[in-house]
Tab-separated table of C-alpha atoms in Angstrom:
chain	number	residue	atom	x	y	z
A	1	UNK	CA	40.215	-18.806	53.923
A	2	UNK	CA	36.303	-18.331	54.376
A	3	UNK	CA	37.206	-14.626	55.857
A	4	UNK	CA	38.981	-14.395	52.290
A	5	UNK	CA	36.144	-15.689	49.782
A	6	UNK	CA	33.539	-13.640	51.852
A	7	UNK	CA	35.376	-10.710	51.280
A	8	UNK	CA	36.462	-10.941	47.994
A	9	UNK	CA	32.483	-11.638	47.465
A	10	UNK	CA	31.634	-8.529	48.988
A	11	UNK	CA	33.612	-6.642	46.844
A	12	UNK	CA	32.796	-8.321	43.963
A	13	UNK	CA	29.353	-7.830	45.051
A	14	UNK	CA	29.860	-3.888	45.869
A	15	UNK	CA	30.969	-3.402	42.264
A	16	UNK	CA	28.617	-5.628	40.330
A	17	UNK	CA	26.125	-4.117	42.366
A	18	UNK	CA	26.742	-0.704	41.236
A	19	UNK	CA	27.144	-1.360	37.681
A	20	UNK	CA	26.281	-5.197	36.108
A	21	UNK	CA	23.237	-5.620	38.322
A	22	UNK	CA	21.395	-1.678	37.290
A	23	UNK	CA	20.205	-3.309	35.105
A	24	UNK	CA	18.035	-6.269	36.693
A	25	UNK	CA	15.703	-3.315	38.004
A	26	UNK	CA	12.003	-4.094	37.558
A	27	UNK	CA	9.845	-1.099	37.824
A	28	UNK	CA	12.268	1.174	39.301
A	29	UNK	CA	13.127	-1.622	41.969
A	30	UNK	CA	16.398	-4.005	41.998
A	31	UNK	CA	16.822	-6.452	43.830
A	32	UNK	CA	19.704	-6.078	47.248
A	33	UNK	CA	22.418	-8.719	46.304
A	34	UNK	CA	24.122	-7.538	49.511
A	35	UNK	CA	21.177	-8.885	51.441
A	36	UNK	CA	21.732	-12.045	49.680
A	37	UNK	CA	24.597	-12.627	50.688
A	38	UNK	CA	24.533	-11.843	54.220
A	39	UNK	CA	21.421	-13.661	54.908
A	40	UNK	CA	22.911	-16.277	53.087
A	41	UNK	CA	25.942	-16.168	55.849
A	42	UNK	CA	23.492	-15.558	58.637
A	43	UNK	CA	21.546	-18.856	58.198
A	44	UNK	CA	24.579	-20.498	57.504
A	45	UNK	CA	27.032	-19.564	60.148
A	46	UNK	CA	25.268	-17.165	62.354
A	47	UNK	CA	24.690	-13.892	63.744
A	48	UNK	CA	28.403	-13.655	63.729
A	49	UNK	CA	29.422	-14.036	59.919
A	50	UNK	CA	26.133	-12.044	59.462
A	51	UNK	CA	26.722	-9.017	61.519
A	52	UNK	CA	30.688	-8.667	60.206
A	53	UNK	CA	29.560	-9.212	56.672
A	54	UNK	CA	27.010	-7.100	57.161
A	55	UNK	CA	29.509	-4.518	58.733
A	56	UNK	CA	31.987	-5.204	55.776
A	57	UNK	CA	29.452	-4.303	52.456
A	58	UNK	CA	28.208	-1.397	54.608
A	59	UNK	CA	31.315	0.149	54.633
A	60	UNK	CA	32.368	-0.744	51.103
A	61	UNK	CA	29.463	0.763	50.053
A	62	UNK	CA	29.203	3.713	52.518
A	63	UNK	CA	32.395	4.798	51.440
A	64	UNK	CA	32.013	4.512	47.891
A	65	UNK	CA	28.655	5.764	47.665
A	66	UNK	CA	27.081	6.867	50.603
A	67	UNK	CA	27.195	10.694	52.011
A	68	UNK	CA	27.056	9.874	55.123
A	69	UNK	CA	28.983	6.848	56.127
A	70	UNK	CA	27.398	4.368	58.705
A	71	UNK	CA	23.823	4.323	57.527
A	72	UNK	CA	24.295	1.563	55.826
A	73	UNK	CA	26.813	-0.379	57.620
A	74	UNK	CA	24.474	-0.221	60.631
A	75	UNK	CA	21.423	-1.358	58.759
A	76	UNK	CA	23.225	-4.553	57.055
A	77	UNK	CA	25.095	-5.526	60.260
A	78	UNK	CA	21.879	-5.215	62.545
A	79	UNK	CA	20.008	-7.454	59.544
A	80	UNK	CA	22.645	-9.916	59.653
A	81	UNK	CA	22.690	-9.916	63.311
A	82	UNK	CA	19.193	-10.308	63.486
A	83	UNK	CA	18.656	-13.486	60.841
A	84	UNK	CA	21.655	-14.630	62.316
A	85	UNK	CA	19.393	-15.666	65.332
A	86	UNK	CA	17.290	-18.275	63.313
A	87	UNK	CA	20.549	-19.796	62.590
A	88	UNK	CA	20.422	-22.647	64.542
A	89	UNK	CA	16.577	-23.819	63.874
A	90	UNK	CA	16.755	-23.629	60.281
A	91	UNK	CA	17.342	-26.601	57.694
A	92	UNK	CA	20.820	-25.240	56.056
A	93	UNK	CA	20.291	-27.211	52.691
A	94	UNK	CA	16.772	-26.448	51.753
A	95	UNK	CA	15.704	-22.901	49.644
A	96	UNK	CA	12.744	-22.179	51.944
A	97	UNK	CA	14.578	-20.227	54.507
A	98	UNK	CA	16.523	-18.323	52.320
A	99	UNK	CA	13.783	-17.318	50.686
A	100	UNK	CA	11.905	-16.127	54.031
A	101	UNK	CA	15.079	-14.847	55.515
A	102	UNK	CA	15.511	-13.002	52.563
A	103	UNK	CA	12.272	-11.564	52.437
A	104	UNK	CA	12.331	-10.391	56.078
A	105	UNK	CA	15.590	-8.962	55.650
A	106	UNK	CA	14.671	-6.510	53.097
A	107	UNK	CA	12.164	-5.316	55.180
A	108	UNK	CA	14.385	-4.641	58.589
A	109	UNK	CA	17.272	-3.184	56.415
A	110	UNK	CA	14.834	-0.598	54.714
A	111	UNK	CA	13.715	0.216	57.870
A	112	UNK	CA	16.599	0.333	59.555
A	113	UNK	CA	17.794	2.366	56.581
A	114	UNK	CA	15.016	4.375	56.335
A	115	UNK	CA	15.078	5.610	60.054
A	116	UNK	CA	18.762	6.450	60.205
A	117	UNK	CA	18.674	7.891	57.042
A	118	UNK	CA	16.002	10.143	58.558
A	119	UNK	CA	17.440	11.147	61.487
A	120	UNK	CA	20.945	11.862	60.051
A	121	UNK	CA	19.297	14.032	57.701
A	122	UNK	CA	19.533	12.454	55.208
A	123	UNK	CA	16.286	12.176	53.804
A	124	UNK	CA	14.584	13.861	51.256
A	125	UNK	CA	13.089	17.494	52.910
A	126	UNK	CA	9.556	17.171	51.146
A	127	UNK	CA	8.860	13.397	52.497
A	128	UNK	CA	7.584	10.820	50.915
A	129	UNK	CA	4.830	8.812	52.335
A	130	UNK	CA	5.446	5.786	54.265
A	131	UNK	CA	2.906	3.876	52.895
A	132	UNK	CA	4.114	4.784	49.274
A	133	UNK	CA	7.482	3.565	50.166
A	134	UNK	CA	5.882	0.465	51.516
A	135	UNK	CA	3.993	-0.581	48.861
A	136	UNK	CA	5.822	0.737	45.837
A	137	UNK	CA	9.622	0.074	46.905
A	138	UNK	CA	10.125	-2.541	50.185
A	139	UNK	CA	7.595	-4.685	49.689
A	140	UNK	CA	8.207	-5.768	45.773
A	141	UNK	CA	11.810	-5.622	46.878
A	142	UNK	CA	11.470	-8.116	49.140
A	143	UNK	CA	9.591	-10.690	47.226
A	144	UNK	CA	12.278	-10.048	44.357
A	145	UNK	CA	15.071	-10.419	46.697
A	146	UNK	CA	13.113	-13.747	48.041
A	147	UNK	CA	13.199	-14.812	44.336
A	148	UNK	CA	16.201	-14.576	43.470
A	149	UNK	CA	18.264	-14.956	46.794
A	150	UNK	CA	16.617	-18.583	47.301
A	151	UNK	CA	18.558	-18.955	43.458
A	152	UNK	CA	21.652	-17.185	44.673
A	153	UNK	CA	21.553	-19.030	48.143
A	154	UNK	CA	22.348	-22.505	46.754
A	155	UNK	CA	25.399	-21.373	44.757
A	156	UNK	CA	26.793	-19.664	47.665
A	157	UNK	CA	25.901	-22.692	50.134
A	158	UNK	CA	27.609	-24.880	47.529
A	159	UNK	CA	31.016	-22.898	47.865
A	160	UNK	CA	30.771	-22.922	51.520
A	161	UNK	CA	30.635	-26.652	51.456
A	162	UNK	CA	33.787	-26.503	49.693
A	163	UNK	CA	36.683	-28.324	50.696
A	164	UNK	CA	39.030	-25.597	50.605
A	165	UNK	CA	37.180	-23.113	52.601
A	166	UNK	CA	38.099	-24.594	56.001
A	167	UNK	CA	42.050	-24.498	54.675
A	168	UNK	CA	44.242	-22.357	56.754
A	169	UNK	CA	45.857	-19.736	54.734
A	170	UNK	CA	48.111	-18.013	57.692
B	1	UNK	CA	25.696	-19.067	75.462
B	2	UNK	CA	29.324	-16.912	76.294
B	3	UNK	CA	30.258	-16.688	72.944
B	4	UNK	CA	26.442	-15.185	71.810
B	5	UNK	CA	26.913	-12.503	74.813
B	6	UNK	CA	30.204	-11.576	73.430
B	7	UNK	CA	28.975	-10.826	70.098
B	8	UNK	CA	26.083	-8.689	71.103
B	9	UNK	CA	28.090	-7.022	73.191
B	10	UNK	CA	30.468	-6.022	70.183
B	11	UNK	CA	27.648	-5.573	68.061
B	12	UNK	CA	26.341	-2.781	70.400
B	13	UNK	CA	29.682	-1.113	70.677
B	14	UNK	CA	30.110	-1.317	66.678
B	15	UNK	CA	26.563	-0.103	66.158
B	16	UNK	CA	27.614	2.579	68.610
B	17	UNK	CA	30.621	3.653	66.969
B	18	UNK	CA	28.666	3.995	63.537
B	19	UNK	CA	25.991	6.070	64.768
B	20	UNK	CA	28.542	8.298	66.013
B	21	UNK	CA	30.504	8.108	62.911
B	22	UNK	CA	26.714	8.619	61.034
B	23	UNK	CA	26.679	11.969	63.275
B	24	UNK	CA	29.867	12.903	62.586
B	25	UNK	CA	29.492	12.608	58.743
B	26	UNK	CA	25.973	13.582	58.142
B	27	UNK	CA	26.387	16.884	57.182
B	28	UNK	CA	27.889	15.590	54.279
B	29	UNK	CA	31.425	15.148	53.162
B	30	UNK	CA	32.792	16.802	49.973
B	31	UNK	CA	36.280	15.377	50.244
B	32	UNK	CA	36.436	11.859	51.114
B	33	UNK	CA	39.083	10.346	54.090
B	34	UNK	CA	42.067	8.693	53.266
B	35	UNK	CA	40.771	5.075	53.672
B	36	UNK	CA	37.903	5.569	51.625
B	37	UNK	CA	40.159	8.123	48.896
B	38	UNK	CA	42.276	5.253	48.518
B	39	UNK	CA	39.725	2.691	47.775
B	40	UNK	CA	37.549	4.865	45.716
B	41	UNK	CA	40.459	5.303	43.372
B	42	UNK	CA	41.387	1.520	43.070
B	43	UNK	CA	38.196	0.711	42.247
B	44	UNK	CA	36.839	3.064	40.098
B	45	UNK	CA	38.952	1.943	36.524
B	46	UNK	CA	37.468	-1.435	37.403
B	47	UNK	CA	33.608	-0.383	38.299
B	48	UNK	CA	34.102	1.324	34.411
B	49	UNK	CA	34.983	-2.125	32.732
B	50	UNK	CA	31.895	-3.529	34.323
B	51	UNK	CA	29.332	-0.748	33.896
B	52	UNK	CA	30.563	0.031	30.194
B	53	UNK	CA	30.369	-4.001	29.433
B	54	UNK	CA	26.844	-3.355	31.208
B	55	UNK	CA	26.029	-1.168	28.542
B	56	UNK	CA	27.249	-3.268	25.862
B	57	UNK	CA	24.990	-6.411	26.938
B	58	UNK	CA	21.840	-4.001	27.423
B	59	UNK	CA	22.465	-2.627	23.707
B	60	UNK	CA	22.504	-6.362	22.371
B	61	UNK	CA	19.631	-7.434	24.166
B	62	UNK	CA	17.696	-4.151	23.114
B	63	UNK	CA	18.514	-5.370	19.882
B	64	UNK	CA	17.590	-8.786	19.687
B	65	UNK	CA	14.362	-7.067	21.054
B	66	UNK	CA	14.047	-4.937	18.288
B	67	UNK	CA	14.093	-7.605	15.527
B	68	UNK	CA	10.850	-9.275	16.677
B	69	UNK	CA	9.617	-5.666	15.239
B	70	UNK	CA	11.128	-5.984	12.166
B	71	UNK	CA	9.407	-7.854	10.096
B	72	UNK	CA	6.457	-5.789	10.257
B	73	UNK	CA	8.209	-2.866	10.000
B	74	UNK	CA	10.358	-4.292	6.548
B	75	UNK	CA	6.706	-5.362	4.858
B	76	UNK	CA	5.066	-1.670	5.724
B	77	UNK	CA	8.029	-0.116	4.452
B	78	UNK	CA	8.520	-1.959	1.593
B	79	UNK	CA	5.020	-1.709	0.786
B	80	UNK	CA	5.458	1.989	1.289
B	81	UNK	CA	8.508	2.062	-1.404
B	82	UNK	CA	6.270	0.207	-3.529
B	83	UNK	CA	3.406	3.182	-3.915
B	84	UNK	CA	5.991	5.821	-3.316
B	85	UNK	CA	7.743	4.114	-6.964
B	86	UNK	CA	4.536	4.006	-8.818
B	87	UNK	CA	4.104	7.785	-7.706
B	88	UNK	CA	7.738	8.592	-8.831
B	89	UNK	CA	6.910	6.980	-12.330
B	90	UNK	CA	3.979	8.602	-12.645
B	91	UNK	CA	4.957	11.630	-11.785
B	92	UNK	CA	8.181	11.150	-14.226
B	93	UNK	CA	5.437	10.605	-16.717
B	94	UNK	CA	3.490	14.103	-16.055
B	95	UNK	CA	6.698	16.301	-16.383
B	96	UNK	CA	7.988	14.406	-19.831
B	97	UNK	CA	4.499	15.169	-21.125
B	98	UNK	CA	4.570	18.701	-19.547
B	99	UNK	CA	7.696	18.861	-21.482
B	100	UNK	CA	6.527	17.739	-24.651
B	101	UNK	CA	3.176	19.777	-24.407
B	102	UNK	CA	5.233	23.037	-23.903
B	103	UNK	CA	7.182	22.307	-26.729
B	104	UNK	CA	4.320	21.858	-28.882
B	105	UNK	CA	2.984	24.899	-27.047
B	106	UNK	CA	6.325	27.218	-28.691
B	107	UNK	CA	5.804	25.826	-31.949
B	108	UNK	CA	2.030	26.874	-31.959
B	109	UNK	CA	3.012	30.145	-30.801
B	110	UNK	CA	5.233	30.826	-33.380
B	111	UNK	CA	2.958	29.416	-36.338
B	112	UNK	CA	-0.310	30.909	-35.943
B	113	UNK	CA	-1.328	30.201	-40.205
B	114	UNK	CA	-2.710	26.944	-38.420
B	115	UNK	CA	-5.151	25.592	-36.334
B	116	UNK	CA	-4.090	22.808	-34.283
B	117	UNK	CA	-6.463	19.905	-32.830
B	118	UNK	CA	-5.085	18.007	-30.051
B	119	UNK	CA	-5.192	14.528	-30.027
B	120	UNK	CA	-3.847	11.365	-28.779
B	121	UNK	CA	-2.852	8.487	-30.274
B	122	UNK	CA	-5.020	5.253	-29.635
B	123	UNK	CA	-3.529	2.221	-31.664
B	124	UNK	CA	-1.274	1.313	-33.911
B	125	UNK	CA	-1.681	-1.307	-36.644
B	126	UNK	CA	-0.706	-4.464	-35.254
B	127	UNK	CA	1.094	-5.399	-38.570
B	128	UNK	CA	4.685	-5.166	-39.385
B	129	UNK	CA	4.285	-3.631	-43.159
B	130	UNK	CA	2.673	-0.636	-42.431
B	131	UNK	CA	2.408	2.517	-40.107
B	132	UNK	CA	-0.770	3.445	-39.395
B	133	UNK	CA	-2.159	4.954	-35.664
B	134	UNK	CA	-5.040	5.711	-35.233
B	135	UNK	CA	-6.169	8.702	-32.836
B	136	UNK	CA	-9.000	9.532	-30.869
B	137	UNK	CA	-10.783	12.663	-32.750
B	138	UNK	CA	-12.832	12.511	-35.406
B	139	UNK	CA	-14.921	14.560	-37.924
B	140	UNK	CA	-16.966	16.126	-35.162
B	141	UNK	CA	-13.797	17.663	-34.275
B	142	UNK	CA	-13.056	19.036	-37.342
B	143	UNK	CA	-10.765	16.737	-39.222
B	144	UNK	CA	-10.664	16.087	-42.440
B	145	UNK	CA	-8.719	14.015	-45.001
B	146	UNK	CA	-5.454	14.698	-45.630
B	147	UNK	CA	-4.823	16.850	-43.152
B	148	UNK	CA	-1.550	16.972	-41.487
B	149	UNK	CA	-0.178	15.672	-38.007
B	150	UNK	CA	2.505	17.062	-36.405
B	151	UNK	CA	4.124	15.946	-33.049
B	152	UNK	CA	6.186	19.202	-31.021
B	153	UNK	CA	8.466	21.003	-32.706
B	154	UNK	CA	6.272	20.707	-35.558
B	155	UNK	CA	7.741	17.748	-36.663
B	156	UNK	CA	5.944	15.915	-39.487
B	157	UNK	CA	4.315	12.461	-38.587
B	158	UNK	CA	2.069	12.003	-41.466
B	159	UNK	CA	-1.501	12.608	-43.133
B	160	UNK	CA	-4.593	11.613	-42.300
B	161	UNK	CA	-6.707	8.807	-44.752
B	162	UNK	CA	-9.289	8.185	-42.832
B	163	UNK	CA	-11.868	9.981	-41.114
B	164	UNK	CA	-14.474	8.182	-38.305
B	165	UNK	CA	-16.908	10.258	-35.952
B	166	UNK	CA	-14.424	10.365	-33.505
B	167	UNK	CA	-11.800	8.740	-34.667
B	168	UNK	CA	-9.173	8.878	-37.503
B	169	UNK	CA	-6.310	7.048	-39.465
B	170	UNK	CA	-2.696	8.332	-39.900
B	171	UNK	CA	-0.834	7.409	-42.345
B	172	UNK	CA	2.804	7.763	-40.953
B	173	UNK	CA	5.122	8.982	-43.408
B	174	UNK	CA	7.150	6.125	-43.137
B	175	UNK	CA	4.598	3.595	-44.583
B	176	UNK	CA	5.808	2.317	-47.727
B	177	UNK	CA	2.666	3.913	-48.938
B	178	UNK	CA	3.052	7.233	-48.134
B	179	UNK	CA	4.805	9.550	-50.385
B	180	UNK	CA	5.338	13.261	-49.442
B	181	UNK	CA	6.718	15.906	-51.890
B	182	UNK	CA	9.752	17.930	-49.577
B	183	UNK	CA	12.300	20.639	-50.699
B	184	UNK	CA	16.152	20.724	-48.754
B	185	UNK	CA	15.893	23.823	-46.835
B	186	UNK	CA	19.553	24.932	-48.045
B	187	UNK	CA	19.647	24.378	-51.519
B	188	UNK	CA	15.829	24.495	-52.248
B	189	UNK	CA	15.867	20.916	-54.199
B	190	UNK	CA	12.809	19.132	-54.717
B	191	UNK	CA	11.987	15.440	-54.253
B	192	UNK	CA	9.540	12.839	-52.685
B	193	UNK	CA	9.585	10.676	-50.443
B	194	UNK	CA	8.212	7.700	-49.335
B	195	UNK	CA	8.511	5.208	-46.350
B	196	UNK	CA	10.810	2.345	-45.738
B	197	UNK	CA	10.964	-1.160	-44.596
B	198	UNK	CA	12.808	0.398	-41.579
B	199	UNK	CA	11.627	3.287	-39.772
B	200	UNK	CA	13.348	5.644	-42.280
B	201	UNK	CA	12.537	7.063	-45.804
B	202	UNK	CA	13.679	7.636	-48.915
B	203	UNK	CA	13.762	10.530	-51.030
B	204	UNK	CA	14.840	9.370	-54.966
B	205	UNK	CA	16.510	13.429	-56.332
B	206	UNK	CA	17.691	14.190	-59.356
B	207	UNK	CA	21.268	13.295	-59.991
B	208	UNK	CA	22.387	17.198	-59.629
B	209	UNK	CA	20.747	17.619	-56.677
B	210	UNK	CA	22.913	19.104	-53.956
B	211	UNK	CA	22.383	17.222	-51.273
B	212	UNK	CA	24.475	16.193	-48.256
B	213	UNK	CA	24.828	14.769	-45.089
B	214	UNK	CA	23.067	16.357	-42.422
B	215	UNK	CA	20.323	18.678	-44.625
B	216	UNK	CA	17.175	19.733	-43.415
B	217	UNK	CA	14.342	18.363	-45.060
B	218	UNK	CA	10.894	20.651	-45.554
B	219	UNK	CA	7.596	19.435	-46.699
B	220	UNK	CA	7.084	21.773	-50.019
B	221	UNK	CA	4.384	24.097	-51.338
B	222	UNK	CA	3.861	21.291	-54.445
B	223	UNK	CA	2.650	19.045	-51.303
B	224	UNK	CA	-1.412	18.214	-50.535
B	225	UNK	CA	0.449	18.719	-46.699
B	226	UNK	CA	1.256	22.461	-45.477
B	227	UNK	CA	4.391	23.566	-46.650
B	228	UNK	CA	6.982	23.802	-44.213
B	229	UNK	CA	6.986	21.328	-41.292
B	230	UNK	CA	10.488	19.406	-40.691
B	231	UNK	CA	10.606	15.544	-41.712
B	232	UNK	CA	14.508	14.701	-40.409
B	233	UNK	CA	17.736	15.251	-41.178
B	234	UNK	CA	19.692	13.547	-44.205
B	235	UNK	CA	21.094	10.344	-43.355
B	236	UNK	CA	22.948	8.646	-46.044
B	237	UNK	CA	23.483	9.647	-50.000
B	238	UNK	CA	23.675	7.292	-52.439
B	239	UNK	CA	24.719	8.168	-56.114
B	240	UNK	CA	23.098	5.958	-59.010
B	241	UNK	CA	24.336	7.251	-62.047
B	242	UNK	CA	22.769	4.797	-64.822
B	243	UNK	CA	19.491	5.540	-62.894
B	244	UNK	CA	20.358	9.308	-62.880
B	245	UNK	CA	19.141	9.514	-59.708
B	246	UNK	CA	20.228	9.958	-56.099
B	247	UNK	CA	18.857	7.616	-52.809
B	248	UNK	CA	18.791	10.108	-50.151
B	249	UNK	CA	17.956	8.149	-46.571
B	250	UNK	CA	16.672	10.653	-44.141
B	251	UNK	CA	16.570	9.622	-40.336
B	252	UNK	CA	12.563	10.960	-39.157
B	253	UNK	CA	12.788	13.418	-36.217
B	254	UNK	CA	9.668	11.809	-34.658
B	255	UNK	CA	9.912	8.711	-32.301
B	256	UNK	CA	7.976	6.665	-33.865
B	257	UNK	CA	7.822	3.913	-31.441
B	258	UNK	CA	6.846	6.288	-29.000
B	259	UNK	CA	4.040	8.376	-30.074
B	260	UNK	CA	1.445	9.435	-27.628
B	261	UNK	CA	-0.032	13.368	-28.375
B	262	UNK	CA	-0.237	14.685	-31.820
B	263	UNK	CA	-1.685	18.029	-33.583
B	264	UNK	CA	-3.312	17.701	-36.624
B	265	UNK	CA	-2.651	20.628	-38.073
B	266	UNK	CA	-5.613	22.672	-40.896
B	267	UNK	CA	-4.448	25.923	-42.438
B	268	UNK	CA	-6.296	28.859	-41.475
B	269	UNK	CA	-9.291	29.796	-43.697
């Protein structure tokens, strides 16, 4: 059943995402509910549920959107793999580490992103600067992402606690 | 500790197989596979509910944005109606008195035996018997006493009876005072006439006059006024036969209740 919610959520997510949610852009930047989510998984369950849910919104969105597909995949599923480490030395009930996680997250997926992007030729031919990006795009992103993923975070924690997650559907 | 090795393990093979597949794909695609075809087209019809009902909530909150802006904006308009109205009336004002000057202006043209003096009317007696305005020229101007005053179209508004520095008295011809010796334009008949309680007057005619509805009536040359200028058309005629006399009502072609510029009008020496 929890394979079945998580999935449903990243599609909901993949399509929200790319229409509802345009419009919570500050200043050019919106927050990544994708990240969200999978750091939300990551902290809960592990490197596991992160990396495969990871895996699973790259895809979706890789295939709907992406020119090159894999760039994003890889980036999400190495994030979630990555937070998925803390896993078992974080307090599961409190906001705090979502709100780090969630923060350092942004940060390793644009780089991952940015990097793979780069060498697949897929970046932009006259460059922007690093430090631009840095300033003007990852770093608000991740302190919006913090925001709002330590608010999204205790919604999705709640449904996880749900009874009828652990129910066997096969 | 098994289970943790297991997982890296696939996540290096998976992160393998995508960079290959980013290799393989990143010269761009222009037709997508059949995996992501299919999905594309499922979810596209539902990605437009969302994004048009995206639209719809950014237009209402635009909106309710906009109306914090619109109270200001309804008092500077408003305001600006305001002053563009008083314009519009008085510039409704300077094209009726354009229009009454250039009448005025054809009927000067066409009777050059006068001289005209333009003036404007200043008062009115505040009393409900009589008719008398008062204008705002005088004897330095050139008036004199019994002089006559004409609005455009050379209509006939009355004399003058009183002369100031720079001011004079009109007697309207219809104060009960006034009496004015006129001739019917068709039929040359002669008579007076004198003002009414309403804004008409009266002309009493002999018996045989012929006289009808709808005559034009002339100040005569028997008259201390210029011969000539129109009073009004015939109203009413009333037969008294023990009095041997007609009551001829004639309807003035001046607005009385609305007089602003008259001519007093002096024959030319």
């Amino acid at each position: 059943m929890r394979i079945v919610v998580i999935f449903t959520l990243a599609v909901v997510n993949v399509i929200l995402e790319s229409t509802l949610f345009q419009y919570t852009r500050i200043y050019g930047v919106k927050p990544d509910f994708s990240i969200m989510i999978i750091v939300a998984y990551a902290i809960m369950r592990g490197s596991s549920y992160g990396a495969f849910t990871g895996l699973g919104i790259g895809l979706l969105i890789d295939m709907l959107y992406g020119r090159t597909i894999g760039i994003n995949a890889l980036s999400y599923m190495i994030t979630g793999y990555i937070i998925g480490q803390a896993h078992e030395n974080v307090f599961k009930d409190s906001f705090i580490p979502s709100f780090i996680f969630n923060l350092i997250a942004v940060i390793i997926f644009q780089h991952g992103f940015i990097l793979l992007s780069y060498f697949s030729n897929n970046f932009p031919s006259t460059g922007i600067p690093y430090v631009y990006m840095l300033v003007k795009i990852i770093l608000p992103q991740s302190i919006y992402n913090a925001v709002i993923g330590s608010i999204v975070y205790r919604y999705i924690y709640k449904l996880d606690e749900a009874s009828f997650m652990n129910r066997r559907i096969y | 500790m098994k289970i943790r090795n297991k997982l890296f393990i696939s996540v290096i093979i998976i992160s393998i197989l995508l960079v290959v597949l980013i290799a393989f794909t990143s010269q761009g695609r222009t037709r997508p596979g059949f995996v992501d075809g299919l999905f594309g087209r499922i979810i596209t019809p539902v990605q437009r509910v969302f994004y048009s009902s995206g639209e719809f909530f950014k237009n209402t909150f635009k909106s309710l944005y906009e109306l914090r802006d619109l109270k200001t904006e309804n008092e500077a308009l408003t305001a600006e109606v305001e002053q563009l109205k008083e314009q519009n009336r008085q510039l409704i004002q300077m094209a009726l008195e354009n229009n009454r000057l250039r009448n005025l202006l054809e009927f000067k043209g066409a009777n050059t035996q006068f001289d005209y003096i333009g003036a404007s009317v200043t008062g009115r007696d505040p009393g409900n018997w009589y008719d008398v305005y008062t204008i705002n020229k005088g004897s330095k101007d050139g008036i004199a006493v019994n002089d006559a005053v004409i609005v455009s179209h050379g209509y006939l508004v009355g004399k003058i009876i009183e002369v100031g520095v720079n001011y004079s008295k009109i007697m309207a011809i219809i104060d009960e005072r006034s009496s004015v010796s006129i001739i019917v334009n068709r039929t040359r008949d002669m008579g007076i006439v004198s003002g009414d309680s309403d804004s008409d007057v009266i002309a009493i005619m002999e018996l045989e006059a012929d006289i009808v509805k709808g005559d034009d009536i002339i100040t005569s040359e028997y008259s201390t006024l210029p011969k000539g200028l129109y009073i009004g058309k015939v109203k009413s005629v009333e037969k008294q036969e023990r009095k041997l006399q007609k009551v001829v009502i004639i309807e003035p072609s001046v607005d009385f209740k609305r007089l602003e510029e008259v001519f007093v009008v002096k024959p030319v020496e």
